C-alpha cells in the first residue's frame, strides 16, 4: 500500500489499505489502516468514497487521537461533498479534543479549519484558527508544521489588508521550507508552503 502511494497509484493503495484493515484483529491498527484507506481515496480525488468509507467508522472510535486523525481526512472530503460550512465544525471539535494530547494533530486540524473557514468567506474565523494553529505547532516543536502555520497566518494577514512587512515575514519561511525539500520524500507540504510564500510576495510586489 505504501509503495503504491509512492508510485502515485492511489486507487490501488486504497484497496491495499482496505484489505489490510479487514485482516487485522487489532483495533488501533484497524483505525489507522481505514484512515489511510480514506487518505488514499482522497488523494485520488474520490471524495464521495472517502465519506462512505470513514463516516460509518469514525463514530465507533473511542480514542481521541485516532478519531482526530480520521477527522482530518474525512473533514477535507466533506468540504467538497457537503461544503465548507458543514465541514468546519468537525475540524474544530476534534482539534479541541486532542489539543493537550497531541498538539501537532490539533494544529493540523486547525489549519484544515483555516482553509474551510476561508472558503466560507469567514476571514476573522480563518485568521483565529491560523494563529492558534501556529501556537500549537510551536508547542509541538514540529518545524514543517510551524512553517506552514506561519505562512498561512502571514497570507491571511495580507488578505485582511495588513500588507506591512508581509514580504519580510514570508521570505525566511520560504527559504527554510526549501532547505527541508528533498525529492526523495513526499514534498506536497513543503511545496504548499513555498507556494503560499510566493503568492504573498507577488501580491506585495516584492
mmCIF file of N, CA, C and O in Angstrom, residues 85-160:
data_model
loop_
_atom_site.group_PDB
_atom_site.id
_atom_site.type_symbol
_atom_site.label_atom_id
_atom_site.label_comp_id
_atom_site.label_asym_id
_atom_site.label_seq_id
_atom_site.Cartn_x
_atom_site.Cartn_y
_atom_site.Cartn_z
ATOM 1 N N UNK A 85 -18.911 25.078 5.164
ATOM 2 C CA UNK A 85 -19.622 25.441 6.398
ATOM 3 C C UNK A 85 -19.939 24.194 7.211
ATOM 4 O O UNK A 85 -19.794 24.173 8.440
ATOM 5 N N UNK A 86 -20.349 23.139 6.534
ATOM 6 C CA UNK A 86 -20.679 21.886 7.223
ATOM 7 C C UNK A 86 -19.433 21.168 7.721
ATOM 8 O O UNK A 86 -19.474 20.481 8.751
ATOM 9 N N UNK A 87 -18.321 21.314 7.011
ATOM 10 C CA UNK A 87 -17.103 20.578 7.364
ATOM 11 C C UNK A 87 -16.335 21.203 8.517
ATOM 12 O O UNK A 87 -15.666 20.491 9.282
ATOM 13 N N UNK A 88 -16.433 22.508 8.675
ATOM 14 C CA UNK A 88 -15.614 23.223 9.662
ATOM 15 C C UNK A 88 -15.763 22.695 11.091
ATOM 16 O O UNK A 88 -14.753 22.496 11.779
ATOM 17 N N UNK A 89 -16.981 22.464 11.589
ATOM 18 C CA UNK A 89 -17.106 22.020 12.985
ATOM 19 C C UNK A 89 -16.362 20.725 13.294
ATOM 20 O O UNK A 89 -15.886 20.541 14.408
ATOM 21 N N UNK A 90 -16.267 19.830 12.320
ATOM 22 C CA UNK A 90 -15.559 18.571 12.566
ATOM 23 C C UNK A 90 -14.096 18.836 12.898
ATOM 24 O O UNK A 90 -13.533 18.278 13.829
ATOM 25 N N UNK A 91 -13.456 19.713 12.119
ATOM 26 C CA UNK A 91 -12.056 20.050 12.373
ATOM 27 C C UNK A 91 -11.881 20.678 13.755
ATOM 28 O O UNK A 91 -11.008 20.295 14.530
ATOM 29 N N UNK A 92 -12.721 21.653 14.066
ATOM 30 C CA UNK A 92 -12.549 22.418 15.307
ATOM 31 C C UNK A 92 -12.883 21.577 16.541
ATOM 32 O O UNK A 92 -12.199 21.680 17.565
ATOM 33 N N UNK A 93 -13.893 20.745 16.442
ATOM 34 C CA UNK A 93 -14.272 19.876 17.564
ATOM 35 C C UNK A 93 -13.133 18.925 17.918
ATOM 36 O O UNK A 93 -12.757 18.774 19.088
ATOM 37 N N UNK A 94 -12.563 18.293 16.915
ATOM 38 C CA UNK A 94 -11.512 17.311 17.182
ATOM 39 C C UNK A 94 -10.185 17.980 17.546
ATOM 40 O O UNK A 94 -9.378 17.398 18.277
ATOM 41 N N UNK A 95 -9.967 19.193 17.060
ATOM 42 C CA UNK A 95 -8.773 19.936 17.480
ATOM 43 C C UNK A 95 -8.817 20.194 18.987
ATOM 44 O O UNK A 95 -7.805 20.051 19.683
ATOM 45 N N UNK A 96 -9.982 20.562 19.481
ATOM 46 C CA UNK A 96 -10.123 20.781 20.928
ATOM 47 C C UNK A 96 -9.908 19.477 21.701
ATOM 48 O O UNK A 96 -9.316 19.469 22.782
ATOM 49 N N UNK A 97 -10.383 18.367 21.134
ATOM 50 C CA UNK A 97 -10.303 17.085 21.837
ATOM 51 C C UNK A 97 -8.865 16.592 21.982
ATOM 52 O O UNK A 97 -8.545 15.895 22.948
ATOM 53 N N UNK A 98 -7.987 16.936 21.022
ATOM 54 C CA UNK A 98 -6.609 16.413 21.060
ATOM 55 C C UNK A 98 -5.581 17.475 21.420
ATOM 56 O O UNK A 98 -4.388 17.202 21.430
ATOM 57 N N UNK A 99 -6.055 18.677 21.752
ATOM 58 C CA UNK A 99 -5.127 19.788 21.973
ATOM 59 C C UNK A 99 -4.041 19.467 22.992
ATOM 60 O O UNK A 99 -2.868 19.765 22.787
ATOM 61 N N UNK A 100 -4.418 18.851 24.100
ATOM 62 C CA UNK A 100 -3.448 18.537 25.148
ATOM 63 C C UNK A 100 -2.778 17.185 24.950
ATOM 64 O O UNK A 100 -1.735 16.918 25.553
ATOM 65 N N UNK A 101 -3.360 16.351 24.116
ATOM 66 C CA UNK A 101 -2.822 15.012 23.884
ATOM 67 C C UNK A 101 -1.786 15.006 22.765
ATOM 68 O O UNK A 101 -0.755 14.344 22.869
ATOM 69 N N UNK A 102 -2.078 15.720 21.681
ATOM 70 C CA UNK A 102 -1.188 15.745 20.519
ATOM 71 C C UNK A 102 -1.322 17.103 19.823
ATOM 72 O O UNK A 102 -2.099 17.257 18.872
ATOM 73 N N UNK A 103 -0.582 18.111 20.306
ATOM 74 C CA UNK A 103 -0.735 19.455 19.760
ATOM 75 C C UNK A 103 -0.445 19.562 18.265
ATOM 76 O O UNK A 103 -1.016 20.407 17.583
ATOM 77 N N UNK A 104 0.430 18.693 17.741
ATOM 78 C CA UNK A 104 0.707 18.753 16.307
ATOM 79 C C UNK A 104 -0.535 18.380 15.501
ATOM 80 O O UNK A 104 -0.844 19.014 14.478
ATOM 81 N N UNK A 105 -1.275 17.370 15.940
ATOM 82 C CA UNK A 105 -2.513 16.984 15.264
ATOM 83 C C UNK A 105 -3.562 18.084 15.404
ATOM 84 O O UNK A 105 -4.279 18.401 14.444
ATOM 85 N N UNK A 106 -3.640 18.684 16.586
ATOM 86 C CA UNK A 106 -4.571 19.802 16.780
ATOM 87 C C UNK A 106 -4.243 20.946 15.832
ATOM 88 O O UNK A 106 -5.141 21.577 15.259
ATOM 89 N N UNK A 107 -2.951 21.207 15.630
ATOM 90 C CA UNK A 107 -2.534 22.257 14.705
ATOM 91 C C UNK A 107 -2.957 21.931 13.281
ATOM 92 O O UNK A 107 -3.470 22.795 12.553
ATOM 93 N N UNK A 108 -2.767 20.678 12.863
ATOM 94 C CA UNK A 108 -3.174 20.269 11.515
ATOM 95 C C UNK A 108 -4.676 20.440 11.335
ATOM 96 O O UNK A 108 -5.146 20.954 10.306
ATOM 97 N N UNK A 109 -5.445 20.015 12.326
ATOM 98 C CA UNK A 109 -6.901 20.150 12.246
ATOM 99 C C UNK A 109 -7.319 21.615 12.151
ATOM 100 O O UNK A 109 -8.229 21.965 11.385
ATOM 101 N N UNK A 110 -6.643 22.482 12.902
ATOM 102 C CA UNK A 110 -6.980 23.908 12.841
ATOM 103 C C UNK A 110 -6.537 24.545 11.529
ATOM 104 O O UNK A 110 -7.179 25.477 11.047
ATOM 105 N N UNK A 111 -5.470 24.048 10.928
ATOM 106 C CA UNK A 111 -5.098 24.538 9.598
ATOM 107 C C UNK A 111 -6.141 24.113 8.564
ATOM 108 O O UNK A 111 -6.451 24.878 7.644
ATOM 109 N N UNK A 112 -6.683 22.907 8.722
ATOM 110 C CA UNK A 112 -7.786 22.487 7.855
ATOM 111 C C UNK A 112 -8.994 23.403 8.055
ATOM 112 O O UNK A 112 -9.655 23.821 7.083
ATOM 113 N N UNK A 113 -9.277 23.725 9.325
ATOM 114 C CA UNK A 113 -10.390 24.625 9.618
ATOM 115 C C UNK A 113 -10.124 26.033 9.104
ATOM 116 O O UNK A 113 -11.055 26.749 8.718
ATOM 117 N N UNK A 114 -8.851 26.430 9.083
ATOM 118 C CA UNK A 114 -8.482 27.723 8.500
ATOM 119 C C UNK A 114 -8.915 27.779 7.049
ATOM 120 O O UNK A 114 -9.529 28.760 6.594
ATOM 121 N N UNK A 115 -8.606 26.722 6.306
ATOM 122 C CA UNK A 115 -8.988 26.677 4.897
ATOM 123 C C UNK A 115 -10.484 26.628 4.694
ATOM 124 O O UNK A 115 -11.027 27.329 3.820
ATOM 125 N N UNK A 116 -11.188 25.827 5.494
ATOM 126 C CA UNK A 116 -12.638 25.711 5.306
ATOM 127 C C UNK A 116 -13.353 27.008 5.674
ATOM 128 O O UNK A 116 -14.311 27.410 5.010
ATOM 129 N N UNK A 117 -12.876 27.703 6.716
ATOM 130 C CA UNK A 117 -13.489 28.987 7.059
ATOM 131 C C UNK A 117 -13.193 30.044 5.993
ATOM 132 O O UNK A 117 -14.035 30.896 5.699
ATOM 133 N N UNK A 118 -12.000 29.986 5.407
ATOM 134 C CA UNK A 118 -11.684 30.924 4.336
ATOM 135 C C UNK A 118 -12.584 30.677 3.124
ATOM 136 O O UNK A 118 -13.074 31.628 2.502
ATOM 137 N N UNK A 119 -12.838 29.409 2.806
ATOM 138 C CA UNK A 119 -13.743 29.079 1.704
ATOM 139 C C UNK A 119 -15.169 29.532 2.002
ATOM 140 O O UNK A 119 -15.954 29.774 1.085
ATOM 141 N N UNK A 120 -15.490 29.629 3.301
ATOM 142 C CA UNK A 120 -16.813 30.114 3.714
ATOM 143 C C UNK A 120 -16.865 31.639 3.778
ATOM 144 O O UNK A 120 -17.876 32.205 4.192
ATOM 145 N N UNK A 121 -15.747 32.284 3.411
ATOM 146 C CA UNK A 121 -15.596 33.750 3.459
ATOM 147 C C UNK A 121 -15.647 34.278 4.885
ATOM 148 O O UNK A 121 -16.040 35.429 5.124
ATOM 149 N N UNK A 122 -15.249 33.435 5.847
ATOM 150 C CA UNK A 122 -15.154 33.853 7.249
ATOM 151 C C UNK A 122 -13.691 34.173 7.540
ATOM 152 O O UNK A 122 -12.962 33.349 8.100
ATOM 153 N N UNK A 123 -13.260 35.362 7.150
ATOM 154 C CA UNK A 123 -11.850 35.720 7.312
ATOM 155 C C UNK A 123 -11.438 35.830 8.777
ATOM 156 O O UNK A 123 -10.383 35.312 9.154
ATOM 157 N N UNK A 124 -12.230 36.470 9.660
ATOM 158 C CA UNK A 124 -11.824 36.534 11.074
ATOM 159 C C UNK A 124 -11.672 35.144 11.703
ATOM 160 O O UNK A 124 -10.707 34.885 12.428
ATOM 161 N N UNK A 125 -12.625 34.242 11.415
ATOM 162 C CA UNK A 125 -12.533 32.890 11.954
ATOM 163 C C UNK A 125 -11.345 32.135 11.396
ATOM 164 O O UNK A 125 -10.673 31.389 12.115
ATOM 165 N N UNK A 126 -11.072 32.347 10.116
ATOM 166 C CA UNK A 126 -9.928 31.705 9.486
ATOM 167 C C UNK A 126 -8.628 32.194 10.111
ATOM 168 O O UNK A 126 -7.726 31.390 10.415
ATOM 169 N N UNK A 127 -8.515 33.493 10.345
ATOM 170 C CA UNK A 127 -7.309 34.058 10.949
ATOM 171 C C UNK A 127 -7.120 33.549 12.373
ATOM 172 O O UNK A 127 -6.004 33.217 12.778
ATOM 173 N N UNK A 128 -8.200 33.474 13.130
ATOM 174 C CA UNK A 128 -8.100 32.992 14.513
ATOM 175 C C UNK A 128 -7.587 31.550 14.548
ATOM 176 O O UNK A 128 -6.734 31.201 15.368
ATOM 177 N N UNK A 129 -8.096 30.715 13.645
ATOM 178 C CA UNK A 129 -7.645 29.329 13.591
ATOM 179 C C UNK A 129 -6.180 29.228 13.178
ATOM 180 O O UNK A 129 -5.420 28.420 13.729
ATOM 181 N N UNK A 130 -5.771 30.034 12.208
ATOM 182 C CA UNK A 130 -4.381 30.003 11.740
ATOM 183 C C UNK A 130 -3.419 30.407 12.852
ATOM 184 O O UNK A 130 -2.365 29.789 13.030
ATOM 185 N N UNK A 131 -3.774 31.423 13.600
ATOM 186 C CA UNK A 131 -2.892 31.890 14.673
ATOM 187 C C UNK A 131 -2.810 30.862 15.804
ATOM 188 O O UNK A 131 -1.741 30.651 16.384
ATOM 189 N N UNK A 132 -3.944 30.216 16.109
ATOM 190 C CA UNK A 132 -3.926 29.174 17.132
ATOM 191 C C UNK A 132 -3.141 27.957 16.641
ATOM 192 O O UNK A 132 -2.413 27.319 17.420
ATOM 193 N N UNK A 133 -3.273 27.643 15.353
ATOM 194 C CA UNK A 133 -2.504 26.528 14.786
ATOM 195 C C UNK A 133 -1.009 26.792 14.892
ATOM 196 O O UNK A 133 -0.227 25.876 15.159
ATOM 197 N N UNK A 134 -0.607 28.041 14.687
ATOM 198 C CA UNK A 134 0.808 28.394 14.794
ATOM 199 C C UNK A 134 1.313 28.191 16.223
ATOM 200 O O UNK A 134 2.422 27.681 16.439
ATOM 201 N N UNK A 135 0.506 28.562 17.205
ATOM 202 C CA UNK A 135 0.891 28.364 18.608
ATOM 203 C C UNK A 135 1.059 26.878 18.933
ATOM 204 O O UNK A 135 2.012 26.474 19.605
ATOM 205 N N UNK A 136 0.132 26.070 18.447
ATOM 206 C CA UNK A 136 0.186 24.638 18.725
ATOM 207 C C UNK A 136 1.365 23.972 18.014
ATOM 208 O O UNK A 136 1.996 23.062 18.555
ATOM 209 N N UNK A 137 1.668 24.437 16.793
ATOM 210 C CA UNK A 137 2.816 23.885 16.065
ATOM 211 C C UNK A 137 4.108 24.185 16.812
ATOM 212 O O UNK A 137 5.007 23.344 16.897
ATOM 213 N N UNK A 138 4.198 25.412 17.369
ATOM 214 C CA UNK A 138 5.386 25.771 18.149
ATOM 215 C C UNK A 138 5.467 24.927 19.416
ATOM 216 O O UNK A 138 6.550 24.470 19.811
ATOM 217 N N UNK A 139 4.329 24.705 20.041
ATOM 218 C CA UNK A 139 4.283 23.882 21.257
ATOM 219 C C UNK A 139 4.735 22.454 20.955
ATOM 220 O O UNK A 139 5.411 21.822 21.767
ATOM 221 N N UNK A 140 4.360 21.964 19.774
ATOM 222 C CA UNK A 140 4.725 20.598 19.392
ATOM 223 C C UNK A 140 6.173 20.494 18.937
ATOM 224 O O UNK A 140 6.728 19.389 18.891
ATOM 225 N N UNK A 141 6.793 21.631 18.586
ATOM 226 C CA UNK A 141 8.167 21.614 18.098
ATOM 227 C C UNK A 141 8.307 21.004 16.716
ATOM 228 O O UNK A 141 9.370 20.487 16.360
ATOM 229 N N UNK A 142 7.239 21.075 15.921
ATOM 230 C CA UNK A 142 7.224 20.484 14.576
ATOM 231 C C UNK A 142 7.604 21.574 13.570
ATOM 232 O O UNK A 142 6.785 22.430 13.248
ATOM 233 N N UNK A 143 8.840 21.517 13.053
ATOM 234 C CA UNK A 143 9.336 22.604 12.193
ATOM 235 C C UNK A 143 8.535 22.784 10.920
ATOM 236 O O UNK A 143 8.105 23.913 10.609
ATOM 237 N N UNK A 144 8.285 21.737 10.118
ATOM 238 C CA UNK A 144 7.482 21.954 8.900
ATOM 239 C C UNK A 144 6.088 22.508 9.200
ATOM 240 O O UNK A 144 5.584 23.367 8.477
ATOM 241 N N UNK A 145 5.488 22.019 10.283
ATOM 242 C CA UNK A 145 4.163 22.493 10.655
ATOM 243 C C UNK A 145 4.214 23.958 11.092
ATOM 244 O O UNK A 145 3.317 24.751 10.768
ATOM 245 N N UNK A 146 5.264 24.337 11.821
ATOM 246 C CA UNK A 146 5.426 25.742 12.209
ATOM 247 C C UNK A 146 5.550 26.638 10.979
ATOM 248 O O UNK A 146 4.970 27.724 10.928
ATOM 249 N N UNK A 147 6.316 26.198 9.986
ATOM 250 C CA UNK A 147 6.486 26.977 8.767
ATOM 251 C C UNK A 147 5.157 27.123 8.029
ATOM 252 O O UNK A 147 4.814 28.206 7.550
ATOM 253 N N UNK A 148 4.409 26.018 7.934
ATOM 254 C CA UNK A 148 3.115 26.064 7.256
ATOM 255 C C UNK A 148 2.137 26.990 7.955
ATOM 256 O O UNK A 148 1.438 27.781 7.304
ATOM 257 N N UNK A 149 2.074 26.903 9.281
ATOM 258 C CA UNK A 149 1.160 27.755 10.038
ATOM 259 C C UNK A 149 1.566 29.219 9.944
ATOM 260 O O UNK A 149 0.720 30.117 9.820
ATOM 261 N N UNK A 150 2.886 29.491 9.981
ATOM 262 C CA UNK A 150 3.366 30.874 9.874
ATOM 263 C C UNK A 150 3.059 31.444 8.495
ATOM 264 O O UNK A 150 2.659 32.618 8.369
ATOM 265 N N UNK A 151 3.223 30.637 7.454
ATOM 266 C CA UNK A 151 2.929 31.098 6.099
ATOM 267 C C UNK A 151 1.438 31.376 5.940
ATOM 268 O O UNK A 151 1.041 32.383 5.341
ATOM 269 N N UNK A 152 0.595 30.491 6.484
ATOM 270 C CA UNK A 152 -0.853 30.695 6.401
ATOM 271 C C UNK A 152 -1.266 31.956 7.148
ATOM 272 O O UNK A 152 -2.084 32.749 6.655
ATOM 273 N N UNK A 153 -0.697 32.179 8.332
ATOM 274 C CA UNK A 153 -1.025 33.376 9.111
ATOM 275 C C UNK A 153 -0.629 34.644 8.365
ATOM 276 O O UNK A 153 -1.383 35.622 8.324
ATOM 277 N N UNK A 154 0.559 34.634 7.759
ATOM 278 C CA UNK A 154 1.025 35.809 7.018
ATOM 279 C C UNK A 154 0.131 36.091 5.829
ATOM 280 O O UNK A 154 -0.227 37.252 5.551
ATOM 281 N N UNK A 155 -0.250 35.039 5.103
ATOM 282 C CA UNK A 155 -1.097 35.220 3.926
ATOM 283 C C UNK A 155 -2.475 35.747 4.318
ATOM 284 O O UNK A 155 -3.035 36.626 3.649
ATOM 285 N N UNK A 156 -3.017 35.261 5.426
ATOM 286 C CA UNK A 156 -4.320 35.739 5.880
ATOM 287 C C UNK A 156 -4.240 37.180 6.364
ATOM 288 O O UNK A 156 -5.179 37.962 6.159
ATOM 289 N N UNK A 157 -3.144 37.538 7.025
ATOM 290 C CA UNK A 157 -2.958 38.938 7.415
ATOM 291 C C UNK A 157 -2.946 39.834 6.172
ATOM 292 O O UNK A 157 -3.497 40.936 6.178
ATOM 293 N N UNK A 158 -2.333 39.318 5.102
ATOM 294 C CA UNK A 158 -2.303 40.069 3.850
ATOM 295 C C UNK A 158 -3.705 40.230 3.276
ATOM 296 O O UNK A 158 -4.096 41.314 2.841
ATOM 297 N N UNK A 159 -4.485 39.150 3.276
ATOM 298 C CA UNK A 159 -5.861 39.217 2.791
ATOM 299 C C UNK A 159 -6.698 40.194 3.618
ATOM 300 O O UNK A 159 -7.654 40.794 3.122
ATOM 301 N N UNK A 160 -6.315 40.336 4.885
ATOM 302 C CA UNK A 160 -7.056 41.232 5.783
ATOM 303 C C UNK A 160 -6.637 42.687 5.629
ATOM 304 O O UNK A 160 -7.123 43.555 6.345
#
